[in-house]
mmCIF file of C-alpha atoms in Angstrom:
data_model
loop_
_atom_site.group_PDB
_atom_site.id
_atom_site.type_symbol
_atom_site.label_atom_id
_atom_site.label_comp_id
_atom_site.label_asym_id
_atom_site.label_seq_id
_atom_site.Cartn_x
_atom_site.Cartn_y
_atom_site.Cartn_z
ATOM 1 C CA MET A 1182 0.000 0.000 0.000
ATOM 2 C CA SER A 1183 1.377 3.352 -1.025
ATOM 3 C CA VAL A 1184 1.141 6.068 1.596
ATOM 4 C CA ALA A 1185 0.916 8.752 -1.094
ATOM 5 C CA ASP A 1186 -2.129 7.064 -2.659
ATOM 6 C CA LEU A 1187 -3.769 6.741 0.737
ATOM 7 C CA ILE A 1188 -3.189 10.428 1.489
ATOM 8 C CA LEU A 1189 -4.556 11.342 -1.943
ATOM 9 C CA GLY A 1190 -7.698 9.323 -1.240
ATOM 10 C CA PHE A 1191 -8.283 11.081 2.073
ATOM 11 C CA VAL A 1192 -7.688 14.488 0.484
ATOM 12 C CA LEU A 1193 -10.198 13.699 -2.283
ATOM 13 C CA VAL A 1194 -12.801 12.640 0.280
ATOM 14 C CA PHE A 1195 -12.204 15.797 2.329
ATOM 15 C CA ILE A 1196 -12.481 18.077 -0.712
ATOM 16 C CA SER A 1197 -15.619 16.367 -1.995
ATOM 17 C CA PHE A 1198 -17.389 16.576 1.376
ATOM 18 C CA PHE A 1199 -16.404 20.230 1.683
ATOM 19 C CA VAL A 1200 -17.739 20.982 -1.817
ATOM 20 C CA LEU A 1201 -20.975 19.080 -1.165
ATOM 21 C CA LEU A 1202 -21.483 20.908 2.124
ATOM 22 C CA TYR A 1203 -20.656 24.314 0.679
ATOM 23 C CA SER A 1204 -22.764 23.854 -2.481
ATOM 24 C CA ARG A 1205 -25.898 23.357 -0.362
ATOM 25 C CA LYS A 1206 -25.787 27.101 0.344
ATOM 26 C CA PHE A 1207 -26.055 28.011 -3.340
ATOM 27 C CA PRO A 1208 -29.410 29.440 -4.462
ATOM 28 C CA HIS A 1209 -31.972 27.275 -6.213
ATOM 29 C CA PHE A 1210 -32.760 27.987 -9.854
ATOM 30 C CA VAL A 1211 -36.521 28.086 -10.433
ATOM 31 C CA VAL A 1212 -38.110 29.184 -13.711
ATOM 32 C CA ARG A 1213 -41.927 29.360 -13.935
ATOM 33 C CA GLY A 1214 -42.264 27.032 -10.971
ATOM 34 C CA VAL A 1215 -39.912 24.405 -12.414
ATOM 35 C CA ARG A 1216 -36.750 23.675 -10.457
ATOM 36 C CA LEU A 1217 -33.772 23.438 -12.804
ATOM 37 C CA PRO A 1218 -30.111 22.663 -12.157
ATOM 38 C CA GLY A 1219 -28.664 25.802 -10.628
ATOM 39 C CA PRO A 1220 -25.195 26.972 -9.673
ATOM 40 C CA SER A 1221 -24.705 24.009 -7.347
ATOM 41 C CA PHE A 1222 -25.133 21.407 -10.091
ATOM 42 C CA PHE A 1223 -21.603 21.384 -11.522
ATOM 43 C CA PRO A 1224 -19.764 21.474 -8.157
ATOM 44 C CA ARG A 1225 -21.900 18.584 -6.914
ATOM 45 C CA ILE A 1226 -21.118 16.548 -10.020
ATOM 46 C CA LEU A 1227 -17.411 17.181 -9.479
ATOM 47 C CA ALA A 1228 -17.686 16.281 -5.789
ATOM 48 C CA VAL A 1229 -19.391 12.990 -6.610
ATOM 49 C CA LEU A 1230 -16.695 12.225 -9.183
ATOM 50 C CA LEU A 1231 -14.020 12.959 -6.574
ATOM 51 C CA LEU A 1232 -15.746 10.566 -4.165
ATOM 52 C CA ILE A 1233 -15.849 7.871 -6.839
ATOM 53 C CA PHE A 1234 -12.143 8.327 -7.579
ATOM 54 C CA ALA A 1235 -11.320 8.250 -3.861
ATOM 55 C CA ALA A 1236 -13.313 5.042 -3.456
ATOM 56 C CA TYR A 1237 -11.447 3.548 -6.403
ATOM 57 C CA ILE A 1238 -8.115 4.442 -4.798
ATOM 58 C CA PHE A 1239 -9.146 2.853 -1.491
ATOM 59 C CA VAL A 1240 -10.482 -0.307 -3.155
ATOM 60 C CA GLU A 1241 -7.363 -0.608 -5.263
ATOM 61 C CA GLN A 1242 -5.090 -0.142 -2.260
ATOM 62 C CA PHE A 1243 -6.844 -2.445 0.197
ATOM 63 C CA LEU A 1244 -8.603 -5.163 -1.792
ATOM 64 C CA LEU A 1245 -7.469 -5.566 -5.364
ATOM 65 C CA ARG A 1246 -3.703 -5.180 -5.341
ATOM 66 C CA LYS A 1247 -1.137 -6.061 -2.787
ATOM 67 C CA ARG A 1248 1.687 -4.115 -4.241
ATOM 68 C CA ARG A 1249 5.282 -4.765 -3.572
ATOM 69 C CA VAL A 1250 7.164 -1.598 -2.967
ATOM 70 C CA SER A 1251 10.205 -1.694 -5.150
ATOM 71 C CA GLN A 1252 13.255 0.235 -4.111
ATOM 72 C CA GLU A 1253 14.413 0.765 -7.676
ATOM 73 C CA LYS A 1254 14.963 4.323 -8.672
ATOM 74 C CA HIS A 1255 13.888 5.187 -12.177
ATOM 75 C CA ARG A 1256 16.211 7.275 -14.248
ATOM 76 C CA THR A 1257 14.839 10.273 -16.038
ATOM 77 C CA GLU A 1258 15.770 10.077 -19.659
ATOM 78 C CA ALA A 1259 17.031 13.173 -21.436
ATOM 79 C CA LYS A 1260 14.424 12.668 -24.157
ATOM 80 C CA SER A 1261 11.560 12.802 -21.653
ATOM 81 C CA LEU A 1262 13.011 15.911 -20.064
ATOM 82 C CA LEU A 1263 13.329 17.614 -23.458
ATOM 83 C CA ASN A 1264 9.721 16.720 -24.293
ATOM 84 C CA LEU A 1265 8.582 18.210 -20.994
ATOM 85 C CA LEU A 1266 10.560 21.391 -21.637
ATOM 86 C CA TRP A 1267 9.210 21.667 -25.186
ATOM 87 C CA ILE A 1268 5.599 21.283 -24.029
ATOM 88 C CA SER A 1269 6.142 23.799 -21.222
ATOM 89 C CA PHE A 1270 7.682 26.254 -23.684
ATOM 90 C CA MET A 1271 4.725 25.933 -26.056
ATOM 91 C CA VAL A 1272 2.152 26.358 -23.287
ATOM 92 C CA LEU A 1273 4.022 29.386 -21.932
ATOM 93 C CA PHE A 1274 3.931 31.171 -25.289
ATOM 94 C CA ALA A 1275 0.398 30.121 -26.270
ATOM 95 C CA PHE A 1276 -1.378 33.330 -25.277
ATOM 96 C CA PRO A 1277 1.186 35.861 -26.526
ATOM 97 C CA LEU A 1278 1.338 34.005 -29.835
ATOM 98 C CA ALA A 1279 -2.466 33.915 -30.066
ATOM 99 C CA ASN A 1280 -2.579 37.669 -29.500
ATOM 100 C CA LEU A 1281 -0.015 38.171 -32.258
ATOM 101 C CA ILE A 1282 -1.233 35.866 -35.038
ATOM 102 C CA GLY A 1283 -4.697 34.828 -33.878
ATOM 103 C CA THR A 1284 -6.094 31.934 -31.918
ATOM 104 C CA PHE A 1285 -6.884 29.638 -34.831
ATOM 105 C CA ILE A 1286 -3.461 29.869 -36.488
ATOM 106 C CA ALA A 1287 -1.582 29.794 -33.169
ATOM 107 C CA LEU A 1288 -3.458 26.735 -31.926
ATOM 108 C CA THR A 1289 -3.005 24.937 -35.238
ATOM 109 C CA GLY A 1290 0.702 25.748 -35.434
ATOM 110 C CA MET A 1291 1.519 24.928 -31.837
ATOM 111 C CA SER A 1292 -0.335 21.632 -31.784
ATOM 112 C CA PHE A 1293 1.247 20.700 -35.135
ATOM 113 C CA LEU A 1294 4.737 21.440 -33.798
ATOM 114 C CA LEU A 1295 4.083 19.529 -30.587
ATOM 115 C CA MET A 1296 2.860 16.473 -32.454
ATOM 116 C CA VAL A 1297 5.796 16.542 -34.864
ATOM 117 C CA VAL A 1298 8.280 16.881 -31.991
ATOM 118 C CA LEU A 1299 6.556 13.989 -30.218
ATOM 119 C CA ARG A 1300 7.066 11.929 -33.391
ATOM 120 C CA SER A 1301 3.680 11.809 -35.022
ATOM 121 C CA LYS A 1302 3.440 11.659 -38.788
ATOM 122 C CA TRP A 1303 3.384 15.149 -40.273
ATOM 123 C CA TYR A 1304 0.147 14.708 -42.251
ATOM 124 C CA GLU A 1305 -1.680 13.220 -39.247
ATOM 125 C CA SER A 1306 -0.359 16.078 -37.126
ATOM 126 C CA LEU A 1307 -1.582 18.674 -39.606
ATOM 127 C CA ILE A 1308 -5.047 17.132 -39.935
ATOM 128 C CA LEU A 1309 -5.511 16.689 -36.177
ATOM 129 C CA SER A 1310 -4.151 20.152 -35.387
ATOM 130 C CA PHE A 1311 -6.476 21.787 -37.882
ATOM 131 C CA SER A 1312 -9.410 19.733 -36.582
ATOM 132 C CA VAL A 1313 -8.742 20.611 -32.939
ATOM 133 C CA ALA A 1314 -8.365 24.308 -33.747
ATOM 134 C CA LEU A 1315 -11.580 24.230 -35.786
ATOM 135 C CA VAL A 1316 -13.519 22.515 -32.987
ATOM 136 C CA VAL A 1317 -12.202 25.024 -30.426
ATOM 137 C CA TYR A 1318 -13.148 27.910 -32.725
ATOM 138 C CA ILE A 1319 -16.640 26.523 -33.371
ATOM 139 C CA ILE A 1320 -17.351 25.813 -29.698
ATOM 140 C CA PHE A 1321 -16.026 29.034 -28.231
ATOM 141 C CA GLY A 1322 -16.228 31.487 -31.124
ATOM 142 C CA VAL A 1323 -19.450 30.427 -32.826
ATOM 143 C CA ILE A 1324 -21.601 28.615 -30.258
ATOM 144 C CA PHE A 1325 -20.657 30.488 -27.065
ATOM 145 C CA LYS A 1326 -19.790 33.696 -28.942
ATOM 146 C CA ILE A 1327 -16.667 34.288 -26.871
ATOM 147 C CA PRO A 1328 -14.383 36.737 -28.669
ATOM 148 C CA LEU A 1329 -11.143 34.939 -29.444
ATOM 149 C CA PRO A 1330 -7.972 36.897 -30.224
ATOM 150 C CA GLU A 1331 -7.759 37.611 -33.956
ATOM 151 C CA GLY A 1332 -4.181 38.713 -33.737
ATOM 152 C CA ILE A 1333 -2.502 42.020 -34.410
ATOM 153 C CA ILE A 1334 -1.556 41.017 -37.937
ATOM 154 C CA PHE A 1335 -5.091 40.154 -39.077
ATOM 155 C CA THR A 1336 -6.632 43.098 -37.255
ATOM 156 C CA LYS A 1337 -4.445 45.476 -39.288
ATOM 157 C CA LEU A 1338 -5.390 43.737 -42.546
ATOM 158 C CA ARG A 1339 -9.061 44.635 -42.073
#
């Protein structure tokens, strides 16, 4: 049994009970006499999911697996460290790049570069990157009508 997993399970239970207790104070959402899911709906769903994950951790630790704690130390490979640095670099520059060239192009370019660096085929990377950027644009820009950065370059072209 891993002590870290046990602590994580207890923390998840504590957080979920706190969220369930606190979300009871949220106002009810009633429209024309019909009670609809209000502001407490999403936090309660998350709290229940946290309880389920905590229960899974406890069941896994106590009943399903009797793990042997190995004393082997795993070496961190240079390749894994470079991948982590590359991903961190791309995430760090996501918003400034989106403000410069626009969200759609920035998201497509960054996800394409990440997939190529992580050794995906270039044509699969391009198709998936374009698809992800298009889905993000449709969901946030079209459906929810959230203004996404167009970029300085395209704003000046108008």
